[in-house]
């Protein structure tokens, strides 16, 4: 009797709405074919294919109860813009407009699909992994693109190097210094200085206070203990600490020839304090080699040369050799025998006698 109101049964309505008009929440706006959405199994069981509408349900919209969006029975008047449903969730308070789908997706409200590469500040390196709210801490979202606007607290240079951090650093990592061209600085890096870490010279973050004087960095390496001043570059180069191009003749007036040219500096300059001038007298270095035991004086060069200590200059008969310090004239003749056996006679004799 619920459907058949009279005994004839012939006039029983066949459309849903004729029986269910009183429960039709849509008030007839969606037409009489309730079966398009509802089933006979349960009035509340909905089988409507939303994909056939102009608003396809994807992501979390698929799990949303119809009444969450369709707050009135007039389903066709349901708003289609995000903000009309999600106004209460709008963290931006409407300042970024109504098209939430420019950044957000229906999969998850917190999942951002914004393409930052289309902005004036593309994200690269570690910036890609940073949460939006790390940079965009407050509205509006148009924030300065200068590094210091976000990294001021990380600036070890205390602003002394300006706010263009990208001159030295990159987005690969804060400690990744690779862009700075030291050749454009007042102190160019040459040879071994190129291999030195920045922090080895720049002990503080205020790089501009770093001294360019060699001795300020190499004082521990200074064998001369500061006696030659701070300008190490007068003798040394950045290629190697050990100098091999020192022009001894030009810079000291004492030319190194023959075997002297093969000696290491420290063989003559035994105390490294080169400013204490090393004596040019042969005997000062060769006293241990003097087989004459000092009896022929200190001018070894009269008979010997830098070719070799054992090489004796040929002395012809009758040649005179005068030693102004001893005021002795040595007259040598063949009968005098080997020079090594000569012995200086008393000044009164003024002649060298053979042993």
GROMACS .gro file of C-alpha atoms in nm:
model
  355
    1UNK     CA    1   0.000   0.000   0.000
    2UNK     CA    2   0.304   0.226   0.023
    3UNK     CA    3   0.320   0.240  -0.356
    4UNK     CA    4  -0.026   0.115  -0.461
    5UNK     CA    5  -0.259   0.376  -0.330
    6UNK     CA    6  -0.575   0.221  -0.491
    7UNK     CA    7  -0.698  -0.135  -0.547
    8UNK     CA    8  -0.670  -0.116  -0.925
    9UNK     CA    9  -0.289  -0.093  -0.908
   10UNK     CA   10  -0.282   0.033  -1.265
   11UNK     CA   11  -0.212   0.396  -1.180
   12UNK     CA   12   0.084   0.319  -0.959
   13UNK     CA   13   0.363   0.573  -1.037
   14UNK     CA   14   0.681   0.443  -1.200
   15UNK     CA   15   0.922   0.731  -1.143
   16UNK     CA   16   1.115   0.763  -0.819
   17UNK     CA   17   1.012   1.116  -0.751
   18UNK     CA   18   0.642   1.030  -0.761
   19UNK     CA   19   0.689   0.816  -0.453
   20UNK     CA   20   0.988   0.989  -0.296
   21UNK     CA   21   0.901   1.347  -0.359
   22UNK     CA   22   0.869   1.422   0.009
   23UNK     CA   23   1.223   1.299   0.077
   24UNK     CA   24   1.375   1.470  -0.225
   25UNK     CA   25   1.630   1.704  -0.071
   26UNK     CA   26   1.696   1.852  -0.412
   27UNK     CA   27   1.340   1.984  -0.436
   28UNK     CA   28   1.310   1.860  -0.791
   29UNK     CA   29   1.601   2.070  -0.917
   30UNK     CA   30   1.789   1.762  -1.036
   31UNK     CA   31   1.491   1.615  -1.215
   32UNK     CA   32   1.274   1.306  -1.151
   33UNK     CA   33   1.541   1.039  -1.225
   34UNK     CA   34   1.672   0.971  -0.877
   35UNK     CA   35   1.827   0.644  -1.002
   36UNK     CA   36   2.103   0.845  -1.165
   37UNK     CA   37   2.259   0.874  -0.823
   38UNK     CA   38   2.065   0.660  -0.577
   39UNK     CA   39   1.999   0.286  -0.564
   40UNK     CA   40   1.711   0.071  -0.440
   41UNK     CA   41   1.942  -0.086  -0.185
   42UNK     CA   42   1.982   0.227   0.023
   43UNK     CA   43   1.867   0.583  -0.032
   44UNK     CA   44   2.194   0.713   0.107
   45UNK     CA   45   2.410   0.492  -0.112
   46UNK     CA   46   2.533   0.713  -0.393
   47UNK     CA   47   2.665   0.579  -0.722
   48UNK     CA   48   2.692   0.904  -0.913
   49UNK     CA   49   2.986   0.921  -1.154
   50UNK     CA   50   3.135   1.259  -1.077
   51UNK     CA   51   3.390   1.218  -1.357
   52UNK     CA   52   3.114   1.287  -1.607
   53UNK     CA   53   3.067   1.632  -1.466
   54UNK     CA   54   3.273   1.945  -1.518
   55UNK     CA   55   3.442   1.887  -1.182
   56UNK     CA   56   3.628   1.556  -1.173
   57UNK     CA   57   3.703   1.421  -0.828
   58UNK     CA   58   4.069   1.334  -0.769
   59UNK     CA   59   4.286   1.280  -0.465
   60UNK     CA   60   4.121   1.345  -0.133
   61UNK     CA   61   3.813   1.483  -0.305
   62UNK     CA   62   3.720   1.124  -0.388
   63UNK     CA   63   3.688   1.039  -0.019
   64UNK     CA   64   3.497   1.352   0.078
   65UNK     CA   65   3.133   1.317   0.176
   66UNK     CA   66   2.898   1.474  -0.080
   67UNK     CA   67   2.742   1.699   0.181
   68UNK     CA   68   3.081   1.849   0.264
   69UNK     CA   69   3.077   2.026  -0.071
   70UNK     CA   70   2.712   2.015  -0.159
   71UNK     CA   71   2.579   2.195   0.143
   72UNK     CA   72   2.242   2.255  -0.025
   73UNK     CA   73   2.023   2.023  -0.226
   74UNK     CA   74   2.076   2.235  -0.534
   75UNK     CA   75   2.390   2.051  -0.636
   76UNK     CA   76   2.437   2.245  -0.957
   77UNK     CA   77   2.503   2.562  -0.763
   78UNK     CA   78   2.799   2.411  -0.576
   79UNK     CA   79   3.104   2.642  -0.612
   80UNK     CA   80   3.396   2.519  -0.821
   81UNK     CA   81   3.677   2.742  -0.694
   82UNK     CA   82   3.894   2.605  -0.417
   83UNK     CA   83   3.871   2.904  -0.190
   84UNK     CA   84   3.491   2.885  -0.172
   85UNK     CA   85   3.523   2.553   0.010
   86UNK     CA   86   3.865   2.600   0.168
   87UNK     CA   87   3.846   2.960   0.276
   88UNK     CA   88   3.886   2.861   0.638
   89UNK     CA   89   4.202   2.667   0.546
   90UNK     CA   90   4.357   2.953   0.350
   91UNK     CA   91   4.679   3.027   0.533
   92UNK     CA   92   4.738   3.321   0.300
   93UNK     CA   93   4.416   3.498   0.399
   94UNK     CA   94   4.321   3.552   0.037
   95UNK     CA   95   4.633   3.751  -0.050
   96UNK     CA   96   4.740   3.503  -0.318
   97UNK     CA   97   4.403   3.494  -0.489
   98UNK     CA   98   4.137   3.226  -0.523
   99UNK     CA   99   4.317   2.972  -0.743
  100UNK     CA  100   4.466   2.746  -0.478
  101UNK     CA  101   4.541   2.479  -0.740
  102UNK     CA  102   4.830   2.691  -0.868
  103UNK     CA  103   5.031   2.562  -0.573
  104UNK     CA  104   4.827   2.296  -0.396
  105UNK     CA  105   4.683   1.967  -0.520
  106UNK     CA  106   4.379   1.761  -0.433
  107UNK     CA  107   4.606   1.476  -0.324
  108UNK     CA  108   4.715   1.658  -0.010
  109UNK     CA  109   4.665   2.013   0.108
  110UNK     CA  110   5.025   2.030   0.230
  111UNK     CA  111   5.166   1.890  -0.092
  112UNK     CA  112   5.287   2.188  -0.291
  113UNK     CA  113   5.300   2.170  -0.667
  114UNK     CA  114   5.420   2.524  -0.725
  115UNK     CA  115   5.680   2.555  -1.002
  116UNK     CA  116   5.936   2.791  -0.857
  117UNK     CA  117   6.142   2.780  -1.178
  118UNK     CA  118   5.881   3.001  -1.341
  119UNK     CA  119   5.946   3.276  -1.091
  120UNK     CA  120   6.231   3.528  -1.089
  121UNK     CA  121   6.408   3.309  -0.832
  122UNK     CA  122   6.447   2.945  -0.951
  123UNK     CA  123   6.537   2.700  -0.674
  124UNK     CA  124   6.865   2.512  -0.717
  125UNK     CA  125   7.096   2.310  -0.493
  126UNK     CA  126   6.993   2.286  -0.129
  127UNK     CA  127   6.722   2.546  -0.177
  128UNK     CA  128   6.515   2.274  -0.348
  129UNK     CA  129   6.487   2.078  -0.021
  130UNK     CA  130   6.393   2.375   0.197
  131UNK     CA  131   6.037   2.400   0.322
  132UNK     CA  132   5.841   2.694   0.178
  133UNK     CA  133   5.781   2.838   0.524
  134UNK     CA  134   6.155   2.850   0.594
  135UNK     CA  135   6.189   3.136   0.349
  136UNK     CA  136   5.832   3.260   0.333
  137UNK     CA  137   5.791   3.321   0.702
  138UNK     CA  138   5.518   3.578   0.666
  139UNK     CA  139   5.291   3.737   0.410
  140UNK     CA  140   5.323   3.851   0.142
  141UNK     CA  141   5.524   3.585  -0.036
  142UNK     CA  142   5.717   3.832  -0.249
  143UNK     CA  143   6.033   3.834  -0.038
  144UNK     CA  144   6.379   3.979  -0.114
  145UNK     CA  145   6.605   3.753  -0.319
  146UNK     CA  146   6.924   3.868  -0.147
  147UNK     CA  147   7.099   3.589   0.045
  148UNK     CA  148   7.142   3.801   0.354
  149UNK     CA  149   6.765   3.840   0.391
  150UNK     CA  150   6.752   3.474   0.498
  151UNK     CA  151   7.111   3.399   0.598
  152UNK     CA  152   7.204   3.703   0.802
  153UNK     CA  153   7.236   3.488   1.113
  154UNK     CA  154   7.479   3.259   0.926
  155UNK     CA  155   7.700   3.543   0.804
  156UNK     CA  156   8.035   3.491   0.973
  157UNK     CA  157   8.163   3.802   0.800
  158UNK     CA  158   7.922   4.022   0.997
  159UNK     CA  159   7.821   4.207   0.683
  160UNK     CA  160   8.176   4.328   0.613
  161UNK     CA  161   8.176   4.157   0.271
  162UNK     CA  162   7.838   4.293   0.165
  163UNK     CA  163   7.515   4.107   0.105
  164UNK     CA  164   7.603   3.933  -0.223
  165UNK     CA  165   7.696   3.596  -0.072
  166UNK     CA  166   7.674   3.437  -0.417
  167UNK     CA  167   8.007   3.600  -0.507
  168UNK     CA  168   8.177   3.323  -0.310
  169UNK     CA  169   7.915   3.070  -0.202
  170UNK     CA  170   7.671   2.855  -0.396
  171UNK     CA  171   7.344   2.674  -0.331
  172UNK     CA  172   7.531   2.341  -0.318
  173UNK     CA  173   7.626   2.411   0.041
  174UNK     CA  174   7.709   2.702   0.266
  175UNK     CA  175   8.067   2.580   0.302
  176UNK     CA  176   8.110   2.522  -0.070
  177UNK     CA  177   8.327   2.814  -0.178
  178UNK     CA  178   8.406   2.788  -0.544
  179UNK     CA  179   8.309   3.099  -0.729
  180UNK     CA  180   8.540   3.359  -0.578
  181UNK     CA  181   8.805   3.474  -0.824
  182UNK     CA  182   9.107   3.558  -0.612
  183UNK     CA  183   9.287   3.687  -0.921
  184UNK     CA  184   9.061   3.991  -0.905
  185UNK     CA  185   9.166   4.062  -0.549
  186UNK     CA  186   9.465   4.274  -0.445
  187UNK     CA  187   9.649   3.951  -0.357
  188UNK     CA  188   9.655   3.707  -0.648
  189UNK     CA  189   9.705   3.338  -0.576
  190UNK     CA  190  10.001   3.185  -0.757
  191UNK     CA  191  10.158   2.839  -0.756
  192UNK     CA  192  10.130   2.669  -0.415
  193UNK     CA  193   9.902   2.939  -0.278
  194UNK     CA  194   9.635   2.800  -0.513
  195UNK     CA  195   9.629   2.471  -0.319
  196UNK     CA  196   9.586   2.633   0.022
  197UNK     CA  197   9.245   2.627   0.190
  198UNK     CA  198   9.080   2.964   0.247
  199UNK     CA  199   9.073   2.910   0.623
  200UNK     CA  200   9.450   2.852   0.635
  201UNK     CA  201   9.511   3.218   0.555
  202UNK     CA  202   9.181   3.374   0.654
  203UNK     CA  203   9.180   3.288   1.024
  204UNK     CA  204   8.876   3.506   1.086
  205UNK     CA  205   8.560   3.549   0.884
  206UNK     CA  206   8.646   3.915   0.822
  207UNK     CA  207   8.853   3.833   0.515
  208UNK     CA  208   8.949   4.190   0.434
  209UNK     CA  209   9.170   4.210   0.742
  210UNK     CA  210   9.396   3.929   0.618
  211UNK     CA  211   9.754   4.048   0.580
  212UNK     CA  212   9.931   4.010   0.245
  213UNK     CA  213  10.275   4.021   0.407
  214UNK     CA  214  10.449   3.684   0.373
  215UNK     CA  215  10.597   3.681   0.720
  216UNK     CA  216  10.259   3.722   0.887
  217UNK     CA  217  10.163   3.374   0.765
  218UNK     CA  218  10.508   3.216   0.742
  219UNK     CA  219  10.671   3.341   1.059
  220UNK     CA  220  10.704   2.983   1.182
  221UNK     CA  221  10.890   2.895   0.861
  222UNK     CA  222  11.131   3.188   0.881
  223UNK     CA  223  11.477   3.040   0.933
  224UNK     CA  224  11.616   3.390   0.948
  225UNK     CA  225  11.421   3.474   1.264
  226UNK     CA  226  11.303   3.804   1.123
  227UNK     CA  227  11.653   3.942   1.058
  228UNK     CA  228  11.572   3.999   0.690
  229UNK     CA  229  11.241   4.170   0.754
  230UNK     CA  230  10.897   4.059   0.635
  231UNK     CA  231  10.938   4.072   0.258
  232UNK     CA  232  11.018   3.708   0.196
  233UNK     CA  233  10.935   3.755  -0.174
  234UNK     CA  234  11.270   3.933  -0.223
  235UNK     CA  235  11.435   3.590  -0.221
  236UNK     CA  236  11.154   3.334  -0.216
  237UNK     CA  237  10.861   3.262  -0.447
  238UNK     CA  238  10.517   3.105  -0.406
  239UNK     CA  239  10.632   2.811  -0.616
  240UNK     CA  240  10.851   2.666  -0.342
  241UNK     CA  241  10.984   2.778  -0.007
  242UNK     CA  242  11.335   2.669  -0.107
  243UNK     CA  243  11.483   2.919  -0.347
  244UNK     CA  244  11.685   2.797  -0.646
  245UNK     CA  245  11.711   3.115  -0.852
  246UNK     CA  246  11.900   3.343  -0.614
  247UNK     CA  247  12.160   3.545  -0.809
  248UNK     CA  248  12.444   3.537  -0.562
  249UNK     CA  249  12.674   3.754  -0.772
  250UNK     CA  250  12.415   4.024  -0.836
  251UNK     CA  251  12.267   4.039  -0.490
  252UNK     CA  252  12.579   3.989  -0.275
  253UNK     CA  253  12.875   4.083  -0.495
  254UNK     CA  254  13.026   3.739  -0.436
  255UNK     CA  255  12.994   3.519  -0.744
  256UNK     CA  256  12.965   3.146  -0.689
  257UNK     CA  257  13.175   2.970  -0.952
  258UNK     CA  258  13.288   2.615  -1.010
  259UNK     CA  259  13.242   2.400  -0.700
  260UNK     CA  260  13.108   2.689  -0.495
  261UNK     CA  261  12.811   2.692  -0.731
  262UNK     CA  262  12.724   2.333  -0.638
  263UNK     CA  263  12.703   2.396  -0.266
  264UNK     CA  264  12.382   2.429  -0.069
  265UNK     CA  265  12.326   2.764   0.098
  266UNK     CA  266  12.343   2.617   0.447
  267UNK     CA  267  12.690   2.467   0.385
  268UNK     CA  268  12.832   2.818   0.404
  269UNK     CA  269  12.554   2.993   0.591
  270UNK     CA  270  12.549   2.749   0.878
  271UNK     CA  271  12.330   2.949   1.116
  272UNK     CA  272  12.060   3.050   0.861
  273UNK     CA  273  12.092   3.411   0.978
  274UNK     CA  274  12.224   3.528   0.645
  275UNK     CA  275  12.232   3.888   0.759
  276UNK     CA  276  12.539   3.802   0.964
  277UNK     CA  277  12.766   3.821   0.665
  278UNK     CA  278  12.962   3.505   0.599
  279UNK     CA  279  13.332   3.572   0.568
  280UNK     CA  280  13.479   3.559   0.218
  281UNK     CA  281  13.814   3.440   0.345
  282UNK     CA  282  13.876   3.086   0.226
  283UNK     CA  283  14.026   2.975   0.552
  284UNK     CA  284  13.704   3.051   0.742
  285UNK     CA  285  13.537   2.760   0.564
  286UNK     CA  286  13.841   2.555   0.468
  287UNK     CA  287  14.050   2.569   0.783
  288UNK     CA  288  14.009   2.197   0.829
  289UNK     CA  289  14.138   2.145   0.474
  290UNK     CA  290  14.451   2.359   0.524
  291UNK     CA  291  14.741   2.116   0.511
  292UNK     CA  292  14.976   2.413   0.565
  293UNK     CA  293  14.835   2.453   0.913
  294UNK     CA  294  14.804   2.829   0.866
  295UNK     CA  295  15.171   2.885   0.796
  296UNK     CA  296  15.101   3.029   0.450
  297UNK     CA  297  14.840   3.274   0.567
  298UNK     CA  298  14.472   3.297   0.480
  299UNK     CA  299  14.480   3.377   0.108
  300UNK     CA  300  14.435   3.026  -0.025
  301UNK     CA  301  14.330   3.169  -0.364
  302UNK     CA  302  14.694   3.256  -0.439
  303UNK     CA  303  14.756   2.891  -0.511
  304UNK     CA  304  14.412   2.730  -0.514
  305UNK     CA  305  14.091   2.794  -0.710
  306UNK     CA  306  13.722   2.703  -0.697
  307UNK     CA  307  13.783   2.427  -0.951
  308UNK     CA  308  13.896   2.206  -0.667
  309UNK     CA  309  14.099   2.230  -0.351
  310UNK     CA  310  14.357   1.985  -0.481
  311UNK     CA  311  14.410   2.175  -0.807
  312UNK     CA  312  14.726   2.386  -0.764
  313UNK     CA  313  14.795   2.689  -0.979
  314UNK     CA  314  15.120   2.644  -1.177
  315UNK     CA  315  15.394   2.868  -1.037
  316UNK     CA  316  15.671   2.957  -1.286
  317UNK     CA  317  16.027   3.031  -1.181
  318UNK     CA  318  16.081   3.384  -1.072
  319UNK     CA  319  15.712   3.475  -1.022
  320UNK     CA  320  15.647   3.705  -0.732
  321UNK     CA  321  15.347   3.676  -0.500
  322UNK     CA  322  15.298   3.955  -0.251
  323UNK     CA  323  15.093   3.923   0.067
  324UNK     CA  324  15.024   4.282   0.182
  325UNK     CA  325  14.905   4.169   0.523
  326UNK     CA  326  15.228   3.988   0.607
  327UNK     CA  327  15.446   4.212   0.388
  328UNK     CA  328  15.617   3.898   0.262
  329UNK     CA  329  15.739   3.856  -0.093
  330UNK     CA  330  15.742   3.491  -0.195
  331UNK     CA  331  15.997   3.421  -0.466
  332UNK     CA  332  15.953   3.069  -0.594
  333UNK     CA  333  16.202   2.873  -0.800
  334UNK     CA  334  16.192   2.510  -0.923
  335UNK     CA  335  16.433   2.400  -0.656
  336UNK     CA  336  16.190   2.511  -0.389
  337UNK     CA  337  15.992   2.191  -0.445
  338UNK     CA  338  15.616   2.140  -0.388
  339UNK     CA  339  15.427   2.447  -0.273
  340UNK     CA  340  15.279   2.243   0.008
  341UNK     CA  341  15.624   2.224   0.164
  342UNK     CA  342  15.684   2.599   0.157
  343UNK     CA  343  15.728   2.770   0.487
  344UNK     CA  344  15.720   3.144   0.547
  345UNK     CA  345  16.054   3.275   0.665
  346UNK     CA  346  16.092   3.564   0.911
  347UNK     CA  347  16.003   3.902   0.763
  348UNK     CA  348  16.364   4.012   0.783
  349UNK     CA  349  16.461   3.732   0.547
  350UNK     CA  350  16.177   3.826   0.311
  351UNK     CA  351  16.217   3.491   0.134
  352UNK     CA  352  16.036   3.161   0.138
  353UNK     CA  353  16.267   2.873   0.216
  354UNK     CA  354  16.213   2.506   0.132
  355UNK     CA  355  16.191   2.255   0.413
   0.00000   0.00000   0.00000
